[in-house]
Amino acid sequence: MRDLDREETYLSDRRGLALELRDLVGTGPVPTRSYPAPHAALGYGEGHFAARLSGLPDWTEEGTLFVLEGGYDLGEAAALSLLAETERVQVVKVGLRPGVEVYLSPSPLNPYRYLRFLLLATGQEEALSEVDRALLEERKRLTPEIPLEENPAKFLAYTLVERIPLLYAPFHRPLEEAAQSLFARIGKSLALTPPHSALEFFLTGLEARHEQGDPLAALLLGEGEAVRLAKEILETRVDAIAEVPAPTGSRLAQALALWYRLAWTAYYLALLYGVDPSDPEVLERLREAT
Amino acid sequence: MRDLDREETYLSDRRGLALELRDLVGTGPVPTRSYPAPHAALGYGEGHFAARLSGLPDWTEEGTLFVLEGGYDLGEAAALSLLAETERVQVVKVGLRPGVEVYLSPSPLNPYRYLRFLLLATGQEEALSEVDRALLEERKRLTPEIPLEENPAKFLAYTLVERIPLLYAPFHRPLEEAAQSLFARIGKSLALTPPHSALEFFLTGLEARHEQGDPLAALLLGEGEAVRLAKEILETRVDAIAEVPAPTGSRLAQALALWYRLAWTAYYLALLYGVDPSDPEVLERLREAT
């Protein structure tokens, strides 16, 4: 097993994703003009989680519709560019495709940047400050120089290595998919997300063969009654359970802080597997194909 | 390996789920009064997929809001009963909890029944006929008396046994979760669903350790460019790929026909694992706990 407290383990981070992770807060494009309210947001790819987090509706008859085109996937968002602007609604494209109004270069860490842009563009500086404070607070314990015993992301990575994480975040279900994307794009690993009826899934989906195959590690994000029930159900069914309570703060700050911790966890997981935590080439190929 | 063409294999179907599957079309509650338009639907648990399939909005300011309370999960829908009816909108509860206006007893096959109720309640008899025709057409090839070589559900079950299905349905993404629920509740097995950015996930999520652990079987539902790309990406990364094109028909009929075929597949999978494809007791416990 590789040692996350030794320098040579970090050689597989060939492009320095640790620096991008460390310096994430405050990066990304900022609005250079004002966008008339009411606001709506549609998110694809790297912009999907941000649109869900923002709580904005996905459609508006007037004001501004932000289309976050952060995906490689066959231009779902591109099709939307056919959306004719009417006199009453402006369509503002933000993303990684040519022709957008606001450009971001691709990165698995872009969900933060899309969210930051949306919060600034909709006059929610206060909410953004709270998110940023939560991330900076998290960061104190997550960077490579913090040793294992004080670093919850390193600790979690050791729990997950050679296991399949099973994600459950009842307080904000979109976090599950966002974490699944982080584990894939940074950790180069599979993670399982439950369907809408998560507790039924936990109860029934492991009946036939929970002794076989890859061991599962349940990752319970947040707190509350649903987490307690899931723990009770999964205790006898999975190989390990990790509870990750959210820090205090707004629901938005909690969700982002957990997302940030899981981004670091996925980073350390890649190192434990000895793979590069960055992913530009492979996705560049997909971008060309779609 | 158990033989799906031998009678004794069916002994583990102790409650006769095969009959419920065979006779599904035309079952479920029907509206006994009319519901003023416009219509909206919010779906939980067994009602979730139906609400997504219906294409109805999840909120309306006037007319009728159908709340499909088909879940055991901590009464998300129960919380909604706090939704005060206004003079302009009626809230109609359909589901398995006490106090609903329209009752369904719990079943993994209820997504069809919720959808049927919604279609009838919103005057879409034509769309329902098309769905029913597609299911009856599917049924000809799926029941236990049809031997393996002519039965695509049996064939698919043999492909999936001892593997983890990885589901992808680009033409109607909610089908992935619905199928994941079927594999859990009927097949008693795990299945993987990809996040919003599925192609990125397929490209990156299997890099670190696709040689290890449980073999994956990709299940590509429907047709088109996204399926073609997924196949190209997954060919070298998973143990088996099964393409399941949809029958001709409306998108709704296609989605339901595939769902029905996967319900039969999950049924045969349970038999191959030697477990009961029904699940009432285990879920009854959850119902009491939540």
Coordinates of N, CA, C and O in Angstrom, one line a residue, chain A residues 43-46 48 70-74 76 162-164 177 180-181 184-185 187-201 203-209 212-214 216 225-226 229 233 237 273 275 279 282-283 285-286 289-290, chain B residues 43-46 48 70-74 76 162-164 177 180-181 184-185 187-201 203-209 212-214 216 225-226 229 233 237 273 275 279 282-283 285-286 289-290:
Chain A
G43 N -28.0 23.1 -16.4 CA -26.6 22.7 -16.3 C -26.3 21.4 -16.9 O -27.0 20.4 -16.7
Y44 N -25.2 21.3 -17.7 CA -24.8 20.1 -18.3 C -23.4 19.8 -17.9 O -22.6 20.7 -17.6
G45 N -23.0 18.5 -17.8 CA -21.6 18.1 -17.6 C -21.1 18.8 -16.3 O -21.8 18.7 -15.2
E46 N -20.0 19.4 -16.4 CA -19.4 20.0 -15.2 C -20.3 21.1 -14.6 O -20.1 21.5 -13.4
H48 N -23.6 20.7 -14.2 CA -24.9 20.1 -13.8 C -25.1 20.3 -12.3 O -26.2 20.8 -11.9
G70 N -21.1 22.7 -19.6 CA -19.9 22.1 -19.2 C -19.7 20.6 -19.5 O -19.0 19.9 -18.9
G71 N -20.4 20.2 -20.6 CA -20.3 18.7 -20.8 C -19.7 18.4 -22.2 O -19.8 19.2 -23.1
Y72 N -19.2 17.2 -22.2 CA -18.7 16.6 -23.5 C -19.8 15.9 -24.2 O -19.6 15.5 -25.3
D73 N -20.8 15.6 -23.4 CA -21.8 14.6 -23.9 C -22.7 15.0 -25.0 O -23.8 15.4 -24.8
L74 N -22.2 14.9 -26.2 CA -23.0 15.0 -27.4 C -23.8 16.3 -27.5 O -24.9 16.3 -28.1
E76 N -25.8 18.2 -25.6 CA -27.2 18.4 -25.2 C -27.4 19.9 -25.1 O -28.4 20.5 -25.5
E162 N -9.5 -0.3 -2.8 CA -9.9 -1.7 -3.1 C -11.3 -2.0 -2.7 O -11.7 -3.2 -2.6
R163 N -12.1 -1.0 -2.5 CA -13.5 -1.2 -2.2 C -14.3 -0.3 -3.2 O -13.8 0.6 -3.8
I164 N -15.6 -0.6 -3.4 CA -16.5 0.3 -4.2 C -17.3 1.2 -3.2 O -18.0 0.7 -2.4
E177 N -24.3 12.0 -7.1 CA -23.9 11.9 -8.5 C -22.6 12.8 -8.7 O -21.7 12.4 -9.4
Q180 N -19.9 10.8 -7.4 CA -19.6 9.7 -8.3 C -18.7 10.2 -9.5 O -17.7 9.5 -9.9
S181 N -19.0 11.4 -10.0 CA -18.2 12.0 -11.0 C -16.7 12.3 -10.5 O -15.8 12.1 -11.3
A184 N -14.8 9.1 -10.4 CA -14.4 8.7 -11.7 C -13.3 9.5 -12.3 O -12.2 9.1 -12.7
R185 N -13.5 10.8 -12.4 CA -12.6 11.7 -13.1 C -11.3 11.9 -12.4 O -10.3 12.1 -13.0
G187 N -10.4 10.0 -9.1 CA -9.9 8.8 -8.5 C -9.8 7.6 -9.5 O -9.3 6.6 -9.2
K188 N -10.4 7.8 -10.8 CA -10.3 6.8 -11.8 C -11.0 5.5 -11.3 O -10.6 4.4 -11.7
S189 N -12.0 5.7 -10.5 CA -12.7 4.5 -9.9 C -14.2 4.6 -10.0 O -14.8 5.7 -10.0
L190 N -14.8 3.4 -9.9 CA -16.2 3.3 -9.9 C -16.8 3.7 -8.5 O -16.1 3.4 -7.5
A191 N -18.0 4.3 -8.5 CA -18.7 4.4 -7.2 C -20.1 4.2 -7.5 O -20.6 4.4 -8.7
L192 N -20.9 3.7 -6.6 CA -22.3 3.4 -6.8 C -23.2 4.4 -6.2 O -23.0 4.9 -5.0
T193 N -24.2 4.8 -6.9 CA -25.2 5.7 -6.4 C -26.5 5.0 -6.3 O -26.9 4.2 -7.2
P194 N -27.3 5.2 -5.3 CA -28.6 4.5 -5.2 C -29.7 5.2 -6.0 O -29.5 6.4 -6.3
P195 N -30.8 4.5 -6.3 CA -31.9 5.2 -7.0 C -32.6 6.1 -6.0 O -32.3 6.1 -4.8
H196 N -33.6 6.8 -6.5 CA -34.5 7.6 -5.7 C -34.9 6.9 -4.4 O -34.8 7.5 -3.4
S197 N -35.4 5.7 -4.5 CA -35.8 4.9 -3.3 C -34.6 4.2 -2.7 O -34.4 3.0 -2.8
A198 N -33.7 5.0 -2.0 CA -32.4 4.5 -1.6 C -32.5 3.4 -0.5 O -31.9 2.4 -0.6
L199 N -33.4 3.6 0.5 CA -33.5 2.7 1.6 C -34.0 1.3 1.1 O -33.5 0.3 1.5
E200 N -35.0 1.3 0.2 CA -35.5 0.1 -0.4 C -34.3 -0.6 -1.2 O -34.2 -1.8 -1.1
F201 N -33.5 0.2 -1.8 CA -32.4 -0.4 -2.6 C -31.4 -1.0 -1.7 O -30.9 -2.1 -1.9
L203 N -31.9 -2.2 1.2 CA -32.5 -3.4 1.8 C -32.5 -4.6 0.9 O -32.2 -5.7 1.3
T204 N -32.8 -4.4 -0.4 CA -33.0 -5.5 -1.3 C -31.8 -5.8 -2.2 O -31.6 -7.0 -2.5
G205 N -31.1 -4.8 -2.6 CA -30.1 -5.0 -3.6 C -28.9 -5.8 -3.2 O -28.1 -6.1 -4.1
L206 N -28.7 -6.1 -2.0 CA -27.6 -6.9 -1.5 C -27.9 -8.2 -1.0 O -27.1 -8.9 -0.4
E207 N -29.2 -8.6 -1.3 CA -29.6 -9.9 -0.8 C -29.0 -11.1 -1.4 O -28.6 -12.1 -0.8
A208 N -28.9 -11.1 -2.8 CA -28.6 -12.3 -3.5 C -27.1 -12.6 -3.4 O -26.7 -13.8 -3.4
R209 N -26.2 -11.6 -3.3 CA -24.8 -12.0 -3.3 C -23.9 -11.0 -2.6 O -22.9 -10.6 -3.1
Q212 N -20.1 -11.9 -2.2 CA -19.2 -12.1 -3.3 C -18.7 -10.7 -3.8 O -19.2 -9.7 -3.5
G213 N -17.7 -10.9 -4.7 CA -17.3 -9.7 -5.5 C -16.6 -8.7 -4.7 O -16.1 -8.9 -3.6
D214 N -16.6 -7.5 -5.2 CA -15.8 -6.4 -4.6 C -16.5 -6.0 -3.3 O -17.7 -5.9 -3.2
L216 N -18.0 -3.5 -0.6 CA -18.5 -2.2 -0.7 C -18.2 -1.4 0.6 O -18.1 -2.0 1.7
E225 N -32.1 11.3 10.3 CA -32.8 10.1 10.4 C -32.5 9.1 9.3 O -32.4 7.9 9.5
A226 N -32.5 9.6 8.1 CA -32.2 8.8 6.9 C -30.9 8.2 7.0 O -30.7 7.0 6.6
L229 N -31.0 5.3 9.6 CA -31.6 4.1 9.0 C -30.7 3.4 8.0 O -30.6 2.2 8.0
I233 N -29.4 -0.4 8.2 CA -29.6 -1.4 7.1 C -28.3 -2.0 6.6 O -28.1 -3.2 6.4
R237 N -24.5 -5.5 5.8 CA -24.5 -5.8 4.4 C -23.2 -5.3 3.6 O -23.0 -5.8 2.5
Y273 N -3.9 4.3 -5.9 CA -3.9 3.4 -7.0 C -2.7 3.6 -8.0 O -2.6 2.9 -9.0
V275 N -2.3 6.2 -10.0 CA -2.7 6.8 -11.3 C -2.7 8.3 -11.2 O -2.8 8.9 -10.1
D279 N -7.1 14.4 -15.8 CA -7.7 13.6 -16.9 C -7.9 14.4 -18.2 O -8.8 14.0 -19.0
V282 N -7.8 12.2 -22.0 CA -8.8 11.2 -22.3 C -10.1 11.9 -22.6 O -10.9 11.6 -23.5
L283 N -10.4 13.0 -21.9 CA -11.6 13.8 -22.2 C -11.5 14.6 -23.4 O -12.5 14.8 -24.1
R285 N -10.2 13.6 -26.1 CA -10.6 12.6 -27.2 C -12.2 12.6 -27.3 O -12.7 12.6 -28.4
L286 N -12.8 12.5 -26.1 CA -14.3 12.5 -26.1 C -14.9 13.7 -26.7 O -15.8 13.7 -27.5
A289 N -14.8 13.6 -30.4 CA -15.7 12.6 -30.9 C -17.2 13.1 -30.9 O -18.0 12.6 -31.6
T290 N -17.5 14.0 -30.0 CA -18.9 14.4 -29.8 C -19.3 15.8 -30.3 O -18.5 16.4 -30.9
Chain B
G43 N -43.7 12.5 -7.9 CA -43.7 11.0 -7.6 C -42.6 10.6 -6.6 O -41.5 11.1 -6.7
Y44 N -42.9 9.7 -5.7 CA -42.0 9.2 -4.7 C -42.0 7.7 -4.8 O -43.0 7.1 -5.1
G45 N -40.9 7.1 -4.5 CA -40.8 5.6 -4.4 C -41.3 5.0 -5.7 O -40.8 5.3 -6.8
E46 N -42.3 4.1 -5.5 CA -42.8 3.4 -6.7 C -43.5 4.3 -7.7 O -43.7 3.9 -8.9
H48 N -42.2 7.3 -8.6 CA -41.2 8.3 -9.1 C -41.0 8.2 -10.6 O -41.1 9.2 -11.3
G70 N -45.7 6.6 -3.4 CA -45.3 5.2 -3.4 C -44.0 4.8 -2.8 O -43.4 3.8 -3.1
G71 N -43.6 5.6 -1.8 CA -42.3 5.3 -1.2 C -42.4 4.9 0.3 O -43.2 5.4 1.0
Y72 N -41.4 4.2 0.7 CA -41.2 3.9 2.1 C -40.3 4.9 2.8 O -40.2 5.0 4.0
D73 N -39.6 5.7 1.9 CA -38.5 6.5 2.4 C -38.9 7.7 3.2 O -39.0 8.8 2.7
L74 N -39.2 7.5 4.5 CA -39.2 8.6 5.4 C -40.3 9.6 5.1 O -40.1 10.8 5.5
E76 N -41.2 11.5 2.5 CA -41.0 12.7 1.8 C -42.4 13.2 1.3 O -42.7 14.4 1.4
E162 N -23.8 -13.2 -12.0 CA -22.4 -13.1 -11.5 C -21.7 -11.9 -12.1 O -20.4 -11.8 -11.9
R163 N -22.4 -11.0 -12.7 CA -21.8 -9.7 -13.1 C -22.6 -8.6 -12.5 O -23.7 -8.7 -12.1
I164 N -22.0 -7.3 -12.5 CA -22.8 -6.2 -12.1 C -23.2 -5.4 -13.4 O -22.4 -5.0 -14.2
E177 N -32.4 4.5 -13.4 CA -32.7 4.3 -12.0 C -33.9 3.3 -11.8 O -33.9 2.6 -10.9
Q180 N -32.5 0.0 -12.1 CA -31.7 -0.3 -10.9 C -32.6 -0.7 -9.8 O -32.2 -1.7 -9.0
S181 N -33.7 -0.1 -9.6 CA -34.7 -0.5 -8.6 C -35.2 -1.9 -8.9 O -35.4 -2.7 -8.0
A184 N -32.7 -4.5 -7.9 CA -32.6 -4.6 -6.5 C -33.8 -5.3 -5.9 O -33.7 -6.3 -5.3
R185 N -35.0 -4.8 -6.2 CA -36.2 -5.3 -5.5 C -36.6 -6.7 -6.1 O -37.1 -7.5 -5.3
G187 N -34.5 -8.7 -8.5 CA -33.3 -9.5 -8.7 C -32.4 -9.7 -7.5 O -31.5 -10.5 -7.5
K188 N -32.7 -8.8 -6.5 CA -31.9 -8.8 -5.2 C -30.4 -8.6 -5.5 O -29.6 -9.1 -4.8
S189 N -30.2 -7.8 -6.5 CA -28.8 -7.5 -6.9 C -28.5 -6.1 -7.2 O -29.4 -5.3 -7.5
L190 N -27.2 -5.8 -7.1 CA -26.8 -4.4 -7.3 C -26.7 -4.2 -8.8 O -26.4 -5.1 -9.6
A191 N -26.9 -2.9 -9.2 CA -26.7 -2.5 -10.6 C -26.1 -1.1 -10.5 O -26.4 -0.3 -9.5
L192 N -25.3 -0.7 -11.4 CA -24.6 0.6 -11.4 C -25.3 1.5 -12.4 O -25.6 1.2 -13.5
T193 N -25.6 2.8 -12.0 CA -26.1 3.8 -12.9 C -25.0 4.9 -13.0 O -24.4 5.2 -12.0
P194 N -24.8 5.4 -14.2 CA -23.8 6.5 -14.4 C -24.4 7.8 -14.0 O -25.6 8.0 -13.9
P195 N -23.5 8.8 -13.7 CA -24.0 10.1 -13.3 C -24.5 10.8 -14.6 O -24.3 10.3 -15.7
H196 N -24.9 12.1 -14.5 CA -25.4 12.9 -15.6 C -24.4 12.8 -16.8 O -24.8 12.6 -17.9
S197 N -23.1 13.0 -16.5 CA -22.1 13.0 -17.6 C -21.6 11.5 -17.8 O -20.5 11.1 -17.3
A198 N -22.4 10.7 -18.4 CA -22.2 9.3 -18.5 C -21.0 8.9 -19.3 O -20.2 8.1 -18.8
L199 N -20.7 9.5 -20.4 CA -19.6 9.1 -21.3 C -18.3 9.5 -20.6 O -17.4 8.7 -20.6
E200 N -18.2 10.6 -19.9 CA -17.0 10.9 -19.1 C -16.8 9.9 -18.0 O -15.6 9.5 -17.8
F201 N -17.9 9.5 -17.4 CA -17.8 8.5 -16.4 C -17.3 7.1 -16.9 O -16.4 6.5 -16.3
L203 N -15.4 6.7 -19.5 CA -14.0 6.9 -19.9 C -13.1 6.8 -18.7 O -12.0 6.3 -18.8
T204 N -13.4 7.5 -17.6 CA -12.5 7.7 -16.6 C -12.7 6.7 -15.4 O -11.7 6.3 -14.8
G205 N -13.9 6.3 -15.1 CA -14.2 5.5 -13.9 C -13.6 4.1 -13.9 O -13.7 3.5 -12.8
L206 N -13.1 3.6 -15.0 CA -12.6 2.3 -15.0 C -11.1 2.2 -15.2 O -10.6 1.1 -15.5
E207 N -10.5 3.4 -15.1 CA -9.1 3.4 -15.4 C -8.2 2.7 -14.4 O -7.3 2.0 -14.7
A208 N -8.5 3.0 -13.1 CA -7.6 2.5 -12.0 C -7.6 1.0 -11.8 O -6.6 0.4 -11.5
R209 N -8.7 0.4 -12.0 CA -8.8 -1.0 -11.6 C -9.8 -1.8 -12.3 O -10.5 -2.6 -11.8
Q212 N -9.9 -5.7 -11.8 CA -10.2 -6.3 -10.6 C -11.7 -6.5 -10.3 O -12.5 -5.9 -10.9
G213 N -12.0 -7.2 -9.2 CA -13.3 -7.2 -8.7 C -14.3 -7.8 -9.6 O -14.0 -8.6 -10.4
D214 N -15.6 -7.5 -9.3 CA -16.7 -8.1 -10.1 C -16.6 -7.7 -11.5 O -16.4 -6.5 -11.9
L216 N -18.1 -6.4 -14.9 CA -19.2 -5.5 -15.3 C -19.8 -6.0 -16.6 O -19.1 -6.4 -17.5
E225 N -26.6 7.6 -31.4 CA -25.2 8.1 -31.3 C -24.6 7.9 -29.9 O -23.4 7.4 -29.8
A226 N -25.3 8.2 -28.9 CA -24.8 8.0 -27.6 C -24.5 6.6 -27.2 O -23.5 6.2 -26.6
L229 N -21.3 5.5 -29.1 CA -20.1 6.0 -28.4 C -19.8 5.2 -27.1 O -18.7 4.9 -26.8
I233 N -16.5 3.1 -26.1 CA -15.7 3.3 -24.9 C -15.6 2.1 -24.1 O -14.6 1.7 -23.5
R237 N -13.4 -2.1 -21.8 CA -13.4 -1.9 -20.3 C -14.3 -2.8 -19.5 O -14.1 -2.8 -18.3
Y273 N -30.1 -16.8 -9.1 CA -29.4 -16.7 -7.8 C -30.1 -17.6 -6.8 O -29.7 -17.7 -5.6
V275 N -33.0 -17.0 -5.3 CA -33.7 -16.2 -4.3 C -35.2 -15.9 -4.7 O -35.5 -15.9 -5.9
D279 N -40.7 -9.4 -2.5 CA -40.0 -8.7 -1.4 C -40.9 -8.1 -0.4 O -40.5 -7.1 0.3
V282 N -39.5 -7.8 3.7 CA -38.4 -6.9 4.0 C -38.8 -5.4 3.9 O -38.4 -4.6 4.7
L283 N -39.6 -5.1 3.0 CA -40.1 -3.7 2.8 C -41.1 -3.4 3.9 O -41.2 -2.2 4.3
R285 N -40.9 -4.2 6.9 CA -40.1 -3.7 8.1 C -39.7 -2.3 7.9 O -39.8 -1.5 8.8
L286 N -39.3 -1.9 6.7 CA -38.9 -0.6 6.4 C -40.0 0.4 6.6 O -39.9 1.5 7.2
A289 N -40.6 1.2 10.1 CA -39.5 2.0 10.7 C -39.6 3.4 10.3 O -39.0 4.3 11.0
T290 N -40.2 3.7 9.2 CA -40.1 5.1 8.7 C -41.4 5.8 8.8 O -42.4 5.3 9.3

